Amino acid sequence: MSSGAGLLDPRLLARLDLLGIAAKTRMRGAQMGRRRSRGLGSSLEFADYRLYSPGDDPRRLDWNAYGRTGKPFIKLFMDEQELQVHVWLDVSASMGFGGAKEDAHTPENPAIGGSKSGVQPLSKLEYAKRLAAAIGYMALNRFDRVGAASFTDRIESRLAPLRGKGGAPRLFAFLEQCALAGTGDALSVFGRPGALPEKPGMTWLFSDFMYESGVREALSYLLAARQEVVVVQVLAREEVTPSLSGELKLIDSETGLGKEVALSDKVLKAYSEAFEHFTGELRAFCFERGIAYVLAVTDMPLEEVLLKELRRSGLLG
C-alpha cells in the first residue's frame, strides 16, 4: 500500500498537518470530527457511545465504560461535526497533456512538482492527483470522512469513504492507480442516478473542464445535492500561454480529430482571447453560484497552490 511518497513529499505532508479544510458546510453526523457546530453554543452536549474503530482519536476513549464492559467505547457529542468530503478526479484523455513523461513517478519528477523549482512539469492528471491527495490528507487528518472517484463520461473507479489519518495510504494508493481513460463529460456523470452524494458535504472537482458542454448543468446538480463545491481547474502552461509556432497539425486527444493550422501571431492572439473567454465564463459562473474557483497551472509548485492560492481563497485554515 502506498505511503504517499509517490505523490506528496514528506516535507509537504508535515506542513499540511498544520492545516485543515475550511468548509461552510456543517454536518451533524454519527461520527466525530474536529470541527464545531456554529449553532449549539460552546458547551459539549453528550449524545451517545459507540465502539472504538481504527482511525478514531484514542484520547476520546471512555476508560470508565471500558472498566465496566471490557470494551473500548468512545463518547459522541452533538456539537462535534464531521465533514463529508468528496474528491472527484477527471481522468479523460485531455488530462494526459503536459509533462515530458506522462503518468511517471521518477526521482526527476518529484512529488513537490513545478518547473519553478527546477523540475519538469507534470501532466495535468499527475498534478491533479497530487492536489487531490493533499486535500484528502488534510480532511482525514481532521477526522472528516473522505471518498474519492475518477471519471470520464462515466464513473471509472470509486473509493468508499475513509476516516482518520490511517486512511491516507488507501487514498494515495487509489489516486496513484487512476489512469487515463476516454472522453470527458461531467454532465453525463453527475446527471446519472446514484452519482450524487446523498448527504450535504463538500465536493472538490479536479479537472481541466475542457468539455463541449454541460459544465454549468453538472455543477448545478451538485449544488442541488447540498454540496459546497470547489472547482480546481488544472491546466498546462502550454495551454495558458502556447509557445508553439509555424505550421502544425493539432489533434484532439479525446476525439482523435485533427486540424492543420498555421500558428501566426494573429492566430495566437485569437487563441489567447478564446482562452480568456473559456476560463472567464467558468470563473464567472462559479462566482454567481457561490462555487469556489481555483486555477492551478502545472508549472506552479504545489506549495504555491496549497499554501497560498487555496488559503487566499479561504478554503484552508
Short mmCIF file of C-alpha atoms in Angstrom, two decimals:
data_model
loop_
_atom_site.label_atom_id
_atom_site.label_comp_id
_atom_site.label_asym_id
_atom_site.label_seq_id
_atom_site.Cartn_x
_atom_site.Cartn_y
_atom_site.Cartn_z
CA MET A 1 0.00 0.00 0.00
CA SER A 2 1.29 3.43 -0.89
CA SER A 3 2.70 5.66 1.82
CA GLY A 4 2.09 8.68 -0.38
CA ALA A 5 5.78 9.19 -1.20
CA GLY A 6 4.97 8.87 -4.91
CA LEU A 7 2.52 11.76 -4.71
CA LEU A 8 3.46 14.10 -1.87
CA ASP A 9 6.86 14.94 -0.48
CA PRO A 10 7.19 14.18 3.28
CA ARG A 11 8.19 17.80 3.87
CA LEU A 12 4.94 18.97 2.31
CA LEU A 13 2.93 16.44 4.33
CA ALA A 14 4.45 17.85 7.51
CA ARG A 15 3.24 21.32 6.55
CA LEU A 16 -0.22 20.02 5.65
CA ASP A 17 -0.50 18.54 9.15
CA LEU A 18 -0.94 22.11 10.39
CA LEU A 19 -3.82 22.90 8.01
CA GLY A 20 -7.42 21.85 7.60
CA ILE A 21 -10.28 22.40 5.17
CA ALA A 22 -12.32 25.49 5.99
CA ALA A 23 -15.83 24.48 4.93
CA LYS A 24 -19.07 26.37 5.33
CA THR A 25 -20.89 23.05 5.44
CA ARG A 26 -21.53 21.56 8.87
CA MET A 27 -22.98 18.08 9.23
CA ARG A 28 -24.42 16.58 12.37
CA GLY A 29 -23.12 13.07 11.85
CA ALA A 30 -22.92 9.89 13.87
CA GLN A 31 -19.15 10.18 13.94
CA MET A 32 -16.84 12.74 15.46
CA GLY A 33 -14.86 15.26 13.50
CA ARG A 34 -12.56 18.02 14.59
CA ARG A 35 -14.88 20.90 13.77
CA ARG A 36 -17.54 22.55 15.91
CA SER A 37 -21.12 23.46 15.12
CA ARG A 38 -21.81 27.17 14.96
CA GLY A 39 -25.32 26.86 16.36
CA LEU A 40 -25.07 24.84 19.55
CA GLY A 41 -23.02 27.07 21.84
CA SER A 42 -19.64 26.47 23.39
CA SER A 43 -20.52 23.56 25.69
CA LEU A 44 -20.30 19.94 24.54
CA GLU A 45 -23.62 18.08 24.63
CA PHE A 46 -23.17 14.34 25.19
CA ALA A 47 -25.08 12.27 22.64
CA ASP A 48 -24.15 8.59 22.75
CA TYR A 49 -21.44 5.96 22.90
CA ARG A 50 -20.04 3.79 20.14
CA LEU A 51 -17.27 1.23 19.88
CA TYR A 52 -13.78 2.46 19.03
CA SER A 53 -12.74 1.85 15.42
CA PRO A 54 -9.34 2.28 13.69
CA GLY A 55 -8.73 5.93 12.88
CA ASP A 56 -10.54 7.28 15.94
CA ASP A 57 -8.69 9.50 18.37
CA PRO A 58 -7.65 7.21 21.29
CA ARG A 59 -7.82 10.21 23.62
CA ARG A 60 -11.62 10.01 23.33
CA LEU A 61 -11.80 6.54 24.90
CA ASP A 62 -14.06 6.36 27.95
CA TRP A 63 -11.99 4.35 30.41
CA ASN A 64 -14.86 4.13 32.92
CA ALA A 65 -17.02 2.44 30.30
CA TYR A 66 -14.09 0.19 29.42
CA GLY A 67 -13.72 -0.81 33.07
CA ARG A 68 -17.41 -1.72 33.28
CA THR A 69 -17.74 -3.59 30.00
CA GLY A 70 -14.24 -4.56 28.91
CA LYS A 71 -14.96 -2.93 25.54
CA PRO A 72 -13.40 0.28 24.11
CA PHE A 73 -16.17 2.89 23.86
CA ILE A 74 -15.90 6.46 22.60
CA LYS A 75 -18.16 9.33 23.59
CA LEU A 76 -20.09 11.16 20.89
CA PHE A 77 -21.05 14.82 21.27
CA MET A 78 -23.80 16.55 19.33
CA ASP A 79 -21.81 19.67 18.50
CA GLU A 80 -18.76 17.89 17.17
CA GLN A 81 -19.20 17.69 13.44
CA GLU A 82 -17.71 15.62 10.67
CA LEU A 83 -17.47 16.94 7.14
CA GLN A 84 -18.32 14.70 4.22
CA VAL A 85 -15.60 15.38 1.63
CA HIS A 86 -15.91 14.06 -1.93
CA VAL A 87 -12.89 14.17 -4.24
CA TRP A 88 -13.55 13.80 -7.99
CA LEU A 89 -10.65 13.33 -10.41
CA ASP A 90 -11.07 13.82 -14.16
CA VAL A 91 -9.14 11.06 -15.99
CA SER A 92 -10.30 11.86 -19.52
CA ALA A 93 -7.65 11.78 -22.25
CA SER A 94 -7.11 15.55 -22.29
CA MET A 95 -5.78 15.33 -18.73
CA GLY A 96 -2.73 13.50 -20.07
CA PHE A 97 -1.39 16.67 -21.67
CA GLY A 98 1.78 18.26 -20.30
CA GLY A 99 4.96 16.86 -18.80
CA ALA A 100 7.89 15.20 -20.52
CA LYS A 101 6.75 11.75 -19.49
CA GLU A 102 3.10 11.36 -18.64
CA ASP A 103 1.97 9.48 -15.56
CA ALA A 104 5.54 8.79 -14.42
CA HIS A 105 6.91 8.60 -10.90
CA THR A 106 10.64 9.20 -11.10
CA PRO A 107 13.32 10.88 -8.98
CA GLU A 108 13.46 13.55 -11.68
CA ASN A 109 9.71 14.16 -11.27
CA PRO A 110 9.45 14.63 -7.50
CA ALA A 111 6.21 14.97 -5.63
CA ILE A 112 6.69 18.65 -4.90
CA GLY A 113 6.39 19.40 -8.63
CA GLY A 114 6.56 22.53 -10.75
CA SER A 115 9.14 23.99 -13.10
CA LYS A 116 9.69 26.98 -10.81
CA SER A 117 11.54 24.57 -8.52
CA GLY A 118 13.72 23.43 -11.41
CA VAL A 119 11.96 20.20 -12.41
CA GLN A 120 9.91 19.13 -15.42
CA PRO A 121 6.18 19.95 -15.10
CA LEU A 122 3.83 17.02 -14.62
CA SER A 123 0.90 16.07 -16.82
CA LYS A 124 -2.39 17.60 -15.77
CA LEU A 125 -3.54 14.25 -14.40
CA GLU A 126 -0.45 13.70 -12.27
CA TYR A 127 -0.63 17.26 -10.97
CA ALA A 128 -4.33 16.89 -10.15
CA LYS A 129 -3.62 13.63 -8.32
CA ARG A 130 -1.21 15.44 -6.02
CA LEU A 131 -3.65 18.23 -5.29
CA ALA A 132 -6.42 15.71 -4.61
CA ALA A 133 -4.10 13.72 -2.33
CA ALA A 134 -3.27 16.85 -0.35
CA ILE A 135 -6.92 17.83 0.11
CA GLY A 136 -7.89 14.31 1.14
CA TYR A 137 -4.95 14.07 3.54
CA MET A 138 -5.87 17.29 5.34
CA ALA A 139 -9.50 16.20 5.67
CA LEU A 140 -8.55 12.77 7.02
CA ASN A 141 -6.13 14.39 9.43
CA ARG A 142 -9.08 16.30 10.93
CA PHE A 143 -11.14 13.09 11.17
CA ASP A 144 -13.50 14.10 8.39
CA ARG A 145 -14.91 11.46 6.06
CA VAL A 146 -13.30 11.32 2.60
CA GLY A 147 -14.46 9.47 -0.50
CA ALA A 148 -12.94 9.65 -3.99
CA ALA A 149 -13.83 8.81 -7.58
CA SER A 150 -12.30 9.09 -11.04
CA PHE A 151 -14.46 9.89 -14.04
CA THR A 152 -14.62 10.48 -17.79
CA ASP A 153 -18.14 10.40 -19.24
CA ARG A 154 -18.87 7.84 -16.53
CA ILE A 155 -17.51 6.91 -13.11
CA GLU A 156 -14.35 4.91 -13.83
CA SER A 157 -13.42 3.95 -10.26
CA ARG A 158 -14.61 4.74 -6.76
CA LEU A 159 -13.16 4.62 -3.26
CA ALA A 160 -15.50 4.10 -0.32
CA PRO A 161 -15.39 6.83 2.35
CA LEU A 162 -12.45 6.74 4.76
CA ARG A 163 -11.93 8.31 8.18
CA GLY A 164 -8.82 9.18 10.14
CA LYS A 165 -5.22 9.68 9.17
CA GLY A 166 -4.80 5.92 8.90
CA GLY A 167 -6.92 6.02 5.74
CA ALA A 168 -4.43 8.24 3.90
CA PRO A 169 -2.37 5.36 2.41
CA ARG A 170 -5.53 3.86 0.88
CA LEU A 171 -6.47 7.22 -0.60
CA PHE A 172 -2.97 7.70 -2.03
CA ALA A 173 -2.95 4.18 -3.49
CA PHE A 174 -6.34 4.77 -5.12
CA LEU A 175 -5.22 8.05 -6.71
CA GLU A 176 -1.92 6.59 -7.93
CA GLN A 177 -3.82 3.82 -9.75
CA CYS A 178 -6.17 6.21 -11.57
CA ALA A 179 -5.30 6.08 -15.28
CA LEU A 180 -6.32 7.99 -18.39
CA ALA A 181 -9.46 6.51 -19.90
CA GLY A 182 -11.63 8.22 -22.52
CA THR A 183 -13.79 11.23 -23.34
CA GLY A 184 -14.85 13.58 -20.57
CA ASP A 185 -18.46 14.57 -19.95
CA ALA A 186 -19.24 15.92 -16.48
CA LEU A 187 -22.98 16.23 -17.14
CA SER A 188 -23.18 12.57 -18.12
CA VAL A 189 -21.55 11.68 -14.79
CA PHE A 190 -23.40 13.92 -12.35
CA GLY A 191 -26.71 13.68 -14.17
CA ARG A 192 -26.68 9.91 -13.68
CA PRO A 193 -28.80 8.35 -10.89
CA GLY A 194 -26.73 7.33 -7.88
CA ALA A 195 -23.75 9.54 -8.70
CA LEU A 196 -24.59 12.46 -6.42
CA PRO A 197 -23.87 12.43 -2.68
CA GLU A 198 -26.91 11.67 -0.55
CA LYS A 199 -25.88 13.92 2.36
CA PRO A 200 -24.69 17.53 2.50
CA GLY A 201 -20.93 17.88 2.19
CA MET A 202 -18.06 19.37 0.26
CA THR A 203 -17.18 18.29 -3.28
CA TRP A 204 -13.78 19.03 -4.84
CA LEU A 205 -13.59 18.71 -8.65
CA PHE A 206 -10.14 18.41 -10.22
CA SER A 207 -10.40 18.78 -14.00
CA ASP A 208 -9.33 20.85 -16.98
CA PHE A 209 -13.07 21.36 -17.68
CA MET A 210 -12.47 21.03 -21.42
CA TYR A 211 -15.93 19.72 -22.17
CA GLU A 212 -18.05 20.53 -25.20
CA SER A 213 -20.96 21.48 -22.95
CA GLY A 214 -22.78 20.61 -19.74
CA VAL A 215 -20.40 22.07 -17.15
CA ARG A 216 -22.94 24.50 -15.71
CA GLU A 217 -25.60 21.83 -15.52
CA ALA A 218 -23.23 19.38 -13.83
CA LEU A 219 -22.23 21.94 -11.20
CA SER A 220 -25.90 22.83 -10.67
CA TYR A 221 -26.67 19.17 -9.94
CA LEU A 222 -24.00 19.18 -7.23
CA LEU A 223 -25.39 22.37 -5.70
CA ALA A 224 -28.87 20.86 -5.69
CA ALA A 225 -27.41 17.90 -3.79
CA ARG A 226 -26.46 20.36 -0.99
CA GLN A 227 -22.77 20.30 -1.82
CA GLU A 228 -20.29 23.08 -1.15
CA VAL A 229 -18.46 22.86 -4.48
CA VAL A 230 -14.82 23.68 -5.15
CA VAL A 231 -13.72 23.81 -8.79
CA VAL A 232 -9.98 23.31 -9.29
CA GLN A 233 -9.21 23.88 -12.97
CA VAL A 234 -5.90 22.19 -13.78
CA LEU A 235 -4.19 23.40 -16.96
CA ALA A 236 -0.76 23.05 -18.54
CA ARG A 237 1.32 26.18 -19.07
CA GLU A 238 1.36 25.44 -22.81
CA GLU A 239 -2.44 25.72 -22.81
CA VAL A 240 -2.36 29.04 -20.99
CA THR A 241 0.47 30.64 -23.00
CA PRO A 242 1.40 28.49 -26.04
CA SER A 243 4.99 28.57 -27.22
CA LEU A 244 4.31 26.72 -30.48
CA SER A 245 4.74 28.38 -33.85
CA GLY A 246 4.70 27.54 -37.55
CA GLU A 247 2.50 25.09 -39.45
CA LEU A 248 1.25 22.25 -37.28
CA LYS A 249 -1.40 19.57 -37.16
CA LEU A 250 -3.23 19.70 -33.84
CA ILE A 251 -5.03 16.54 -32.74
CA ASP A 252 -7.82 16.39 -30.16
CA SER A 253 -6.64 13.84 -27.59
CA GLU A 254 -10.20 12.71 -26.82
CA THR A 255 -11.88 12.64 -30.24
CA GLY A 256 -8.79 11.90 -32.35
CA LEU A 257 -9.82 14.60 -34.82
CA GLY A 258 -7.02 16.70 -36.27
CA LYS A 259 -6.74 20.13 -37.82
CA GLU A 260 -3.86 21.76 -39.66
CA VAL A 261 -3.15 25.30 -38.52
CA ALA A 262 -0.55 27.98 -39.13
CA LEU A 263 0.28 29.50 -35.76
CA SER A 264 0.85 33.11 -36.67
CA ASP A 265 0.81 35.96 -34.17
CA LYS A 266 -2.77 36.67 -35.21
CA VAL A 267 -3.85 33.09 -34.54
CA LEU A 268 -2.10 33.04 -31.16
CA LYS A 269 -3.80 36.29 -30.20
CA ALA A 270 -7.18 34.84 -31.16
CA TYR A 271 -6.38 31.74 -29.11
CA SER A 272 -5.46 33.88 -26.11
CA GLU A 273 -8.76 35.75 -26.34
CA ALA A 274 -10.72 32.49 -26.68
CA PHE A 275 -8.86 31.01 -23.72
CA GLU A 276 -9.63 34.04 -21.55
CA HIS A 277 -13.29 33.71 -22.54
CA PHE A 278 -13.25 29.98 -21.72
CA THR A 279 -11.79 30.37 -18.23
CA GLY A 280 -13.58 33.65 -17.59
CA GLU A 281 -17.02 32.15 -18.23
CA LEU A 282 -16.35 29.28 -15.84
CA ARG A 283 -14.97 31.61 -13.19
CA ALA A 284 -17.95 33.98 -13.53
CA PHE A 285 -20.49 31.16 -13.28
CA CYS A 286 -18.78 29.85 -10.16
CA PHE A 287 -18.81 33.31 -8.60
CA GLU A 288 -22.52 33.77 -9.37
CA ARG A 289 -23.44 30.42 -7.82
CA GLY A 290 -21.21 30.61 -4.75
CA ILE A 291 -18.77 27.99 -6.04
CA ALA A 292 -15.11 28.38 -5.14
CA TYR A 293 -12.85 28.53 -8.21
CA VAL A 294 -9.09 27.96 -8.27
CA LEU A 295 -6.84 27.90 -11.35
CA ALA A 296 -3.84 25.58 -10.97
CA VAL A 297 -1.21 25.59 -13.72
CA THR A 298 1.09 22.59 -13.74
CA ASP A 299 4.32 24.58 -13.60
CA MET A 300 3.27 26.08 -10.27
CA PRO A 301 4.85 24.40 -7.23
CA LEU A 302 2.22 22.53 -5.26
CA GLU A 303 3.09 24.54 -2.17
CA GLU A 304 2.11 27.72 -4.01
CA VAL A 305 -1.33 26.37 -4.88
CA LEU A 306 -1.97 24.75 -1.50
CA LEU A 307 -0.36 27.17 0.92
CA LYS A 308 -1.07 30.40 -0.95
CA GLU A 309 -3.90 30.14 -3.50
CA LEU A 310 -6.22 27.88 -1.50
CA ARG A 311 -5.56 29.74 1.73
CA ARG A 312 -6.10 33.07 -0.02
CA SER A 313 -9.44 31.73 -1.26
CA GLY A 314 -10.43 30.86 2.32
CA LEU A 315 -10.54 27.13 1.58
CA LEU A 316 -7.81 26.14 4.03
CA GLY A 317 -7.21 27.32 7.55
#
